[in-house]
Amino acid sequence: MNEKEMIRISKRLALHLRHDPAALGLTLAPGGWVAVDALLRALKITREQLDEVVETNNKRRFAFDETGTRIRASQGHSVSVDLGLADAVPPDVLYHGTVPKFLDAILHEGLRPMKRHAVHLSATVDTARIVAARRGKPVILRVDAAGMAAAGHAFQVSANGVWLTATVPPEHLYRVG
Ligand code: HQG
């Protein structure tokens, strides 16, 4: 497949596995899983095409279960889903990339999940900058994850290395760039 075709399929997977499975007549099973057979039929793609997108996706956004018969998005859902991720001890510092227009609200009320089911945090400034650059001029916030964990906030890490938490109160946020 060429790059354009892969991106097109990846975007369709993200749309249906994270946001709108019903549009294809699919429902997410607990954990966010969808049967691969049903997905292939609905998207009219082959297993080989799906495997290629899953393996080469630049953020490894999708993962098969251990049997290879089910697939899910590793993070980023707006539909309500319990990914069943165990709580994990975060690195002492995490980062969030945003844009200037959201800064006042974030420093006032903290980070909220908005349309997604969790706040997404990055392990590195570079990744946070890439996330922010989707929307405009990056503003980088450092998150005191150690302080949050000590205060009882739970963290999980997705299969593709994105740190997830319910909210980040403003006292645990510092602008660094
Ligand atoms: C902002 C992409 C006002 C927040 C990326 C962000 C990531 C607030 C936007 C993943 C706010 C939500 C997630 C508050 C947060 N007031 N604005 N209190 N709290 N915001 O897309 O983190 O390519 O839902 O700063 O790479 O940007 O899809 O979250 O700008 O990993 O795989 O509200 O999505 O991954 O936007 O991105 P999003 P995000 P994929």
PDB file of C-alpha atoms and ligand atoms in Angstrom:
ATOM      1  CA  MET A   1       0.000   0.000   0.000  1.00  0.00           C
ATOM      2  CA  ASN A   2       1.177   3.516  -0.554  1.00  0.00           C
ATOM      3  CA  GLU A   3       1.493   6.052   2.262  1.00  0.00           C
ATOM      4  CA  LYS A   4      -1.697   7.884   1.302  1.00  0.00           C
ATOM      5  CA  GLU A   5      -3.787   4.717   1.410  1.00  0.00           C
ATOM      6  CA  MET A   6      -2.290   3.724   4.790  1.00  0.00           C
ATOM      7  CA  ILE A   7      -3.094   7.128   6.308  1.00  0.00           C
ATOM      8  CA  ARG A   8      -6.619   6.924   4.932  1.00  0.00           C
ATOM      9  CA  ILE A   9      -7.197   3.536   6.567  1.00  0.00           C
ATOM     10  CA  SER A  10      -5.539   4.676   9.816  1.00  0.00           C
ATOM     11  CA  LYS A  11      -7.843   7.678  10.021  1.00  0.00           C
ATOM     12  CA  ARG A  12     -10.889   5.497   9.424  1.00  0.00           C
ATOM     13  CA  LEU A  13      -9.729   3.091  12.130  1.00  0.00           C
ATOM     14  CA  ALA A  14      -9.229   5.957  14.578  1.00  0.00           C
ATOM     15  CA  LEU A  15     -12.670   7.360  13.791  1.00  0.00           C
ATOM     16  CA  HIS A  16     -14.481   4.065  14.262  1.00  0.00           C
ATOM     17  CA  LEU A  17     -12.464   2.496  17.080  1.00  0.00           C
ATOM     18  CA  ARG A  18     -12.311   5.673  19.177  1.00  0.00           C
ATOM     19  CA  HIS A  19     -15.292   7.806  18.354  1.00  0.00           C
ATOM     20  CA  ASP A  20     -18.058   6.380  16.204  1.00  0.00           C
ATOM     21  CA  PRO A  21     -18.222   2.569  15.933  1.00  0.00           C
ATOM     22  CA  ALA A  22     -21.982   2.765  15.378  1.00  0.00           C
ATOM     23  CA  ALA A  23     -21.472   4.471  11.999  1.00  0.00           C
ATOM     24  CA  LEU A  24     -20.169   1.116  10.731  1.00  0.00           C
ATOM     25  CA  GLY A  25     -22.725  -0.910  12.686  1.00  0.00           C
ATOM     26  CA  LEU A  26     -20.019  -1.943  15.166  1.00  0.00           C
ATOM     27  CA  THR A  27     -20.135  -1.903  18.948  1.00  0.00           C
ATOM     28  CA  LEU A  28     -17.103  -1.882  21.196  1.00  0.00           C
ATOM     29  CA  ALA A  29     -16.907  -4.850  23.555  1.00  0.00           C
ATOM     30  CA  PRO A  30     -15.617  -4.234  27.096  1.00  0.00           C
ATOM     31  CA  GLY A  31     -12.034  -3.037  26.841  1.00  0.00           C
ATOM     32  CA  GLY A  32     -12.788  -1.273  23.559  1.00  0.00           C
ATOM     33  CA  TRP A  33     -12.350  -4.402  21.420  1.00  0.00           C
ATOM     34  CA  VAL A  34     -13.902  -5.063  18.022  1.00  0.00           C
ATOM     35  CA  ALA A  35     -13.862  -8.383  16.141  1.00  0.00           C
ATOM     36  CA  VAL A  36     -11.328  -8.168  13.317  1.00  0.00           C
ATOM     37  CA  ASP A  37     -13.627 -10.056  10.905  1.00  0.00           C
ATOM     38  CA  ALA A  38     -16.455  -7.598  11.406  1.00  0.00           C
ATOM     39  CA  LEU A  39     -14.109  -4.634  11.038  1.00  0.00           C
ATOM     40  CA  LEU A  40     -12.627  -5.954   7.777  1.00  0.00           C
ATOM     41  CA  ARG A  41     -16.094  -6.476   6.347  1.00  0.00           C
ATOM     42  CA  ALA A  42     -17.277  -3.037   7.435  1.00  0.00           C
ATOM     43  CA  LEU A  43     -14.210  -1.208   6.104  1.00  0.00           C
ATOM     44  CA  LYS A  44     -13.898  -3.412   3.007  1.00  0.00           C
ATOM     45  CA  ILE A  45     -10.177  -3.967   3.569  1.00  0.00           C
ATOM     46  CA  THR A  46      -8.110  -7.163   3.757  1.00  0.00           C
ATOM     47  CA  ARG A  47      -6.400  -8.637   6.802  1.00  0.00           C
ATOM     48  CA  GLU A  48      -3.071  -7.935   5.101  1.00  0.00           C
ATOM     49  CA  GLN A  49      -3.928  -4.259   4.757  1.00  0.00           C
ATOM     50  CA  LEU A  50      -5.015  -4.084   8.392  1.00  0.00           C
ATOM     51  CA  ASP A  51      -1.827  -5.817   9.577  1.00  0.00           C
ATOM     52  CA  GLU A  52       0.293  -3.390   7.589  1.00  0.00           C
ATOM     53  CA  VAL A  53      -1.449  -0.348   9.066  1.00  0.00           C
ATOM     54  CA  VAL A  54      -1.213  -1.695  12.631  1.00  0.00           C
ATOM     55  CA  GLU A  55       2.475  -2.563  12.265  1.00  0.00           C
ATOM     56  CA  THR A  56       3.645   0.587  10.542  1.00  0.00           C
ATOM     57  CA  ASN A  57       1.428   3.193  12.208  1.00  0.00           C
ATOM     58  CA  ASN A  58       3.671   6.028  13.349  1.00  0.00           C
ATOM     59  CA  LYS A  59       2.152   6.146  16.848  1.00  0.00           C
ATOM     60  CA  ARG A  60       1.193   2.482  17.073  1.00  0.00           C
ATOM     61  CA  ARG A  61      -2.358   3.654  17.662  1.00  0.00           C
ATOM     62  CA  PHE A  62      -4.010   0.220  17.294  1.00  0.00           C
ATOM     63  CA  ALA A  63      -3.320  -3.153  18.886  1.00  0.00           C
ATOM     64  CA  PHE A  64      -4.595  -6.706  18.440  1.00  0.00           C
ATOM     65  CA  ASP A  65      -5.452  -8.864  21.429  1.00  0.00           C
ATOM     66  CA  GLU A  66      -3.289 -11.888  22.183  1.00  0.00           C
ATOM     67  CA  THR A  67      -5.349 -14.098  19.848  1.00  0.00           C
ATOM     68  CA  GLY A  68      -5.175 -11.643  16.933  1.00  0.00           C
ATOM     69  CA  THR A  69      -8.945 -11.890  16.455  1.00  0.00           C
ATOM     70  CA  ARG A  70      -9.810  -8.567  18.103  1.00  0.00           C
ATOM     71  CA  ILE A  71      -8.437  -5.059  17.719  1.00  0.00           C
ATOM     72  CA  ARG A  72      -8.738  -1.782  19.627  1.00  0.00           C
ATOM     73  CA  ALA A  73      -7.369   1.739  19.737  1.00  0.00           C
ATOM     74  CA  SER A  74      -4.740   1.959  22.464  1.00  0.00           C
ATOM     75  CA  GLN A  75      -5.905   5.423  23.576  1.00  0.00           C
ATOM     76  CA  GLY A  76      -7.731   8.542  22.442  1.00  0.00           C
ATOM     77  CA  HIS A  77     -11.355   7.391  22.769  1.00  0.00           C
ATOM     78  CA  SER A  78     -14.264   9.780  23.093  1.00  0.00           C
ATOM     79  CA  VAL A  79     -16.809   6.983  23.556  1.00  0.00           C
ATOM     80  CA  SER A  80     -16.959   5.776  27.108  1.00  0.00           C
ATOM     81  CA  VAL A  81     -14.666   2.792  27.447  1.00  0.00           C
ATOM     82  CA  ASP A  82     -12.730   1.082  30.203  1.00  0.00           C
ATOM     83  CA  LEU A  83      -9.466  -0.071  28.654  1.00  0.00           C
ATOM     84  CA  GLY A  84      -8.783  -2.136  31.758  1.00  0.00           C
ATOM     85  CA  LEU A  85      -5.299  -0.647  32.095  1.00  0.00           C
ATOM     86  CA  ALA A  86      -3.671  -1.225  35.460  1.00  0.00           C
ATOM     87  CA  ASP A  87      -2.595   1.800  37.464  1.00  0.00           C
ATOM     88  CA  ALA A  88       1.090   2.515  36.929  1.00  0.00           C
ATOM     89  CA  VAL A  89       3.685   4.654  38.685  1.00  0.00           C
ATOM     90  CA  PRO A  90       4.432   7.589  36.375  1.00  0.00           C
ATOM     91  CA  PRO A  91       7.818   9.184  35.832  1.00  0.00           C
ATOM     92  CA  ASP A  92       8.296  12.122  38.229  1.00  0.00           C
ATOM     93  CA  VAL A  93       7.644  14.582  35.421  1.00  0.00           C
ATOM     94  CA  LEU A  94       5.306  14.377  32.426  1.00  0.00           C
ATOM     95  CA  TYR A  95       4.448  16.984  29.780  1.00  0.00           C
ATOM     96  CA  HIS A  96       1.354  18.303  28.041  1.00  0.00           C
ATOM     97  CA  GLY A  97       1.419  20.310  24.850  1.00  0.00           C
ATOM     98  CA  THR A  98      -1.329  22.838  24.238  1.00  0.00           C
ATOM     99  CA  VAL A  99      -1.850  26.150  22.442  1.00  0.00           C
ATOM    100  CA  PRO A 100      -2.015  29.771  23.684  1.00  0.00           C
ATOM    101  CA  LYS A 101      -5.807  30.118  23.457  1.00  0.00           C
ATOM    102  CA  PHE A 102      -6.345  27.340  26.061  1.00  0.00           C
ATOM    103  CA  LEU A 103      -3.626  28.463  28.467  1.00  0.00           C
ATOM    104  CA  ASP A 104      -5.615  30.771  30.756  1.00  0.00           C
ATOM    105  CA  ALA A 105      -8.383  28.213  31.249  1.00  0.00           C
ATOM    106  CA  ILE A 106      -5.890  25.402  31.879  1.00  0.00           C
ATOM    107  CA  LEU A 107      -3.856  27.388  34.423  1.00  0.00           C
ATOM    108  CA  HIS A 108      -7.101  28.366  36.146  1.00  0.00           C
ATOM    109  CA  GLU A 109      -8.998  25.052  36.196  1.00  0.00           C
ATOM    110  CA  GLY A 110      -6.344  22.475  35.309  1.00  0.00           C
ATOM    111  CA  LEU A 111      -6.254  19.964  32.471  1.00  0.00           C
ATOM    112  CA  ARG A 112      -9.553  18.282  31.709  1.00  0.00           C
ATOM    113  CA  PRO A 113     -10.163  15.356  29.319  1.00  0.00           C
ATOM    114  CA  MET A 114     -12.478  17.500  27.180  1.00  0.00           C
ATOM    115  CA  LYS A 115     -14.019  15.130  24.591  1.00  0.00           C
ATOM    116  CA  ARG A 116     -11.747  12.183  25.416  1.00  0.00           C
ATOM    117  CA  HIS A 117     -11.992   9.812  28.320  1.00  0.00           C
ATOM    118  CA  ALA A 118      -8.695  10.865  29.924  1.00  0.00           C
ATOM    119  CA  VAL A 119      -6.129  13.654  29.880  1.00  0.00           C
ATOM    120  CA  HIS A 120      -3.223  12.623  27.605  1.00  0.00           C
ATOM    121  CA  LEU A 121       0.294  13.303  28.860  1.00  0.00           C
ATOM    122  CA  SER A 122       3.649  12.756  27.160  1.00  0.00           C
ATOM    123  CA  ALA A 123       6.885  11.398  28.582  1.00  0.00           C
ATOM    124  CA  THR A 124       8.999  13.902  26.662  1.00  0.00           C
ATOM    125  CA  VAL A 125       8.877  17.571  25.712  1.00  0.00           C
ATOM    126  CA  ASP A 126       9.411  16.609  22.076  1.00  0.00           C
ATOM    127  CA  THR A 127       6.251  14.490  21.983  1.00  0.00           C
ATOM    128  CA  ALA A 128       4.255  17.178  23.802  1.00  0.00           C
ATOM    129  CA  ARG A 129       5.439  19.693  21.202  1.00  0.00           C
ATOM    130  CA  ILE A 130       4.240  17.455  18.349  1.00  0.00           C
ATOM    131  CA  VAL A 131       0.826  17.012  20.026  1.00  0.00           C
ATOM    132  CA  ALA A 132       0.499  20.780  20.477  1.00  0.00           C
ATOM    133  CA  ALA A 133       1.662  21.591  16.943  1.00  0.00           C
ATOM    134  CA  ARG A 134      -1.487  19.866  15.587  1.00  0.00           C
ATOM    135  CA  ARG A 135      -3.387  22.924  16.808  1.00  0.00           C
ATOM    136  CA  GLY A 136      -0.983  25.851  16.574  1.00  0.00           C
ATOM    137  CA  LYS A 137       2.009  27.399  18.298  1.00  0.00           C
ATOM    138  CA  PRO A 138       3.061  24.946  21.033  1.00  0.00           C
ATOM    139  CA  VAL A 139       2.860  25.859  24.706  1.00  0.00           C
ATOM    140  CA  ILE A 140       4.507  23.210  26.882  1.00  0.00           C
ATOM    141  CA  LEU A 141       3.331  22.462  30.412  1.00  0.00           C
ATOM    142  CA  ARG A 142       5.296  20.377  32.865  1.00  0.00           C
ATOM    143  CA  VAL A 143       3.154  18.118  35.031  1.00  0.00           C
ATOM    144  CA  ASP A 144       4.340  17.265  38.530  1.00  0.00           C
ATOM    145  CA  ALA A 145       3.325  13.613  38.224  1.00  0.00           C
ATOM    146  CA  ALA A 146       5.201  12.591  41.365  1.00  0.00           C
ATOM    147  CA  GLY A 147       3.271  15.185  43.382  1.00  0.00           C
ATOM    148  CA  MET A 148      -0.007  14.091  41.839  1.00  0.00           C
ATOM    149  CA  ALA A 149       0.707  10.423  42.578  1.00  0.00           C
ATOM    150  CA  ALA A 150       1.558  11.341  46.171  1.00  0.00           C
ATOM    151  CA  ALA A 151      -1.774  13.195  46.366  1.00  0.00           C
ATOM    152  CA  GLY A 152      -3.611  10.050  45.252  1.00  0.00           C
ATOM    153  CA  HIS A 153      -4.140  10.625  41.521  1.00  0.00           C
ATOM    154  CA  ALA A 154      -4.105   7.426  39.454  1.00  0.00           C
ATOM    155  CA  PHE A 155      -2.148   7.101  36.205  1.00  0.00           C
ATOM    156  CA  GLN A 156      -2.195   4.504  33.469  1.00  0.00           C
ATOM    157  CA  VAL A 157       0.049   4.083  30.457  1.00  0.00           C
ATOM    158  CA  SER A 158      -1.417   2.969  27.140  1.00  0.00           C
ATOM    159  CA  ALA A 159       0.125   0.221  25.011  1.00  0.00           C
ATOM    160  CA  ASN A 160       1.679   2.931  22.841  1.00  0.00           C
ATOM    161  CA  GLY A 161       3.261   4.863  25.696  1.00  0.00           C
ATOM    162  CA  VAL A 162       0.759   7.674  26.275  1.00  0.00           C
ATOM    163  CA  TRP A 163       0.228   8.517  29.958  1.00  0.00           C
ATOM    164  CA  LEU A 164      -3.408   8.877  30.983  1.00  0.00           C
ATOM    165  CA  THR A 165      -4.995  10.451  34.053  1.00  0.00           C
ATOM    166  CA  ALA A 166      -8.457  11.769  34.869  1.00  0.00           C
ATOM    167  CA  THR A 167      -7.565  15.439  35.479  1.00  0.00           C
ATOM    168  CA  VAL A 168      -4.533  17.538  36.377  1.00  0.00           C
ATOM    169  CA  PRO A 169      -5.231  20.238  38.987  1.00  0.00           C
ATOM    170  CA  PRO A 170      -3.568  23.608  38.281  1.00  0.00           C
ATOM    171  CA  GLU A 171      -1.247  23.384  41.277  1.00  0.00           C
ATOM    172  CA  HIS A 172       0.557  20.499  39.555  1.00  0.00           C
ATOM    173  CA  LEU A 173       1.141  22.405  36.284  1.00  0.00           C
ATOM    174  CA  TYR A 174       4.026  24.704  35.327  1.00  0.00           C
ATOM    175  CA  ARG A 175       4.580  26.381  32.009  1.00  0.00           C
ATOM    176  CA  VAL A 176       8.016  25.541  30.628  1.00  0.00           C
ATOM    177  CA  GLY A 177       7.878  26.647  27.021  1.00  0.00           C
TER     178      GLY A 177
HETATM  179  C1  HQG B   1      -7.028  21.336  25.899  1.00  0.00           C
HETATM  180  C2  HQG B   1      -3.451  12.812  19.514  1.00  0.00           C
HETATM  181  C3  HQG B   1      -9.361  24.463  27.906  1.00  0.00           C
HETATM  182  C4  HQG B   1      -5.815  20.476  25.687  1.00  0.00           C
HETATM  183  C5  HQG B   1      -2.277  13.446  20.222  1.00  0.00           C
HETATM  184  C6  HQG B   1      -5.948  20.108  24.235  1.00  0.00           C
HETATM  185  C7  HQG B   1      -2.446  13.013  21.648  1.00  0.00           C
HETATM  186  C8  HQG B   1      -8.204  22.481  27.757  1.00  0.00           C
HETATM  187  C9  HQG B   1      -7.452  20.071  24.010  1.00  0.00           C
HETATM  188  C10 HQG B   1      -3.929  12.754  21.779  1.00  0.00           C
HETATM  189  C11 HQG B   1      -8.423  22.238  29.131  1.00  0.00           C
HETATM  190  C12 HQG B   1      -7.990  18.660  23.966  1.00  0.00           C
HETATM  191  C13 HQG B   1      -4.573  13.741  22.700  1.00  0.00           C
HETATM  192  C14 HQG B   1      -9.142  23.195  29.871  1.00  0.00           C
HETATM  193  C15 HQG B   1      -7.269  20.611  28.323  1.00  0.00           C
HETATM  194  N1  HQG B   1      -9.597  24.282  29.224  1.00  0.00           N
HETATM  195  N2  HQG B   1      -8.669  23.589  27.138  1.00  0.00           N
HETATM  196  N3  HQG B   1      -9.380  23.051  31.173  1.00  0.00           N
HETATM  197  N4  HQG B   1      -7.840  21.063  29.446  1.00  0.00           N
HETATM  198  N5  HQG B   1      -7.483  21.455  27.291  1.00  0.00           N
HETATM  199  O1  HQG B   1      -7.038  16.277  21.167  1.00  0.00           O
HETATM  200  O2  HQG B   1      -3.842  16.081  24.501  1.00  0.00           O
HETATM  201  O3  HQG B   1      -2.947  11.438  16.736  1.00  0.00           O
HETATM  202  O4  HQG B   1      -8.501  15.815  23.193  1.00  0.00           O
HETATM  203  O5  HQG B   1      -4.620  21.184  25.959  1.00  0.00           O
HETATM  204  O6  HQG B   1      -1.059  13.065  19.650  1.00  0.00           O
HETATM  205  O7  HQG B   1      -4.229  17.506  22.403  1.00  0.00           O
HETATM  206  O8  HQG B   1      -5.172  11.165  17.767  1.00  0.00           O
HETATM  207  O9  HQG B   1      -6.089  16.191  23.527  1.00  0.00           O
HETATM  208  O10 HQG B   1      -5.373  21.068  23.392  1.00  0.00           O
HETATM  209  O11 HQG B   1      -1.743  11.886  22.034  1.00  0.00           O
HETATM  210  O12 HQG B   1      -3.420   9.414  18.083  1.00  0.00           O
HETATM  211  O13 HQG B   1      -8.046  20.735  25.127  1.00  0.00           O
HETATM  212  O14 HQG B   1      -4.465  12.876  20.477  1.00  0.00           O
HETATM  213  O15 HQG B   1      -3.190  11.492  19.207  1.00  0.00           O
HETATM  214  O16 HQG B   1      -7.548  18.078  22.762  1.00  0.00           O
HETATM  215  O17 HQG B   1      -4.279  15.071  22.263  1.00  0.00           O
HETATM  216  P1  HQG B   1      -7.361  16.527  22.598  1.00  0.00           P
HETATM  217  P2  HQG B   1      -4.547  16.309  23.211  1.00  0.00           P
HETATM  218  P3  HQG B   1      -3.711  10.854  17.874  1.00  0.00           P
END
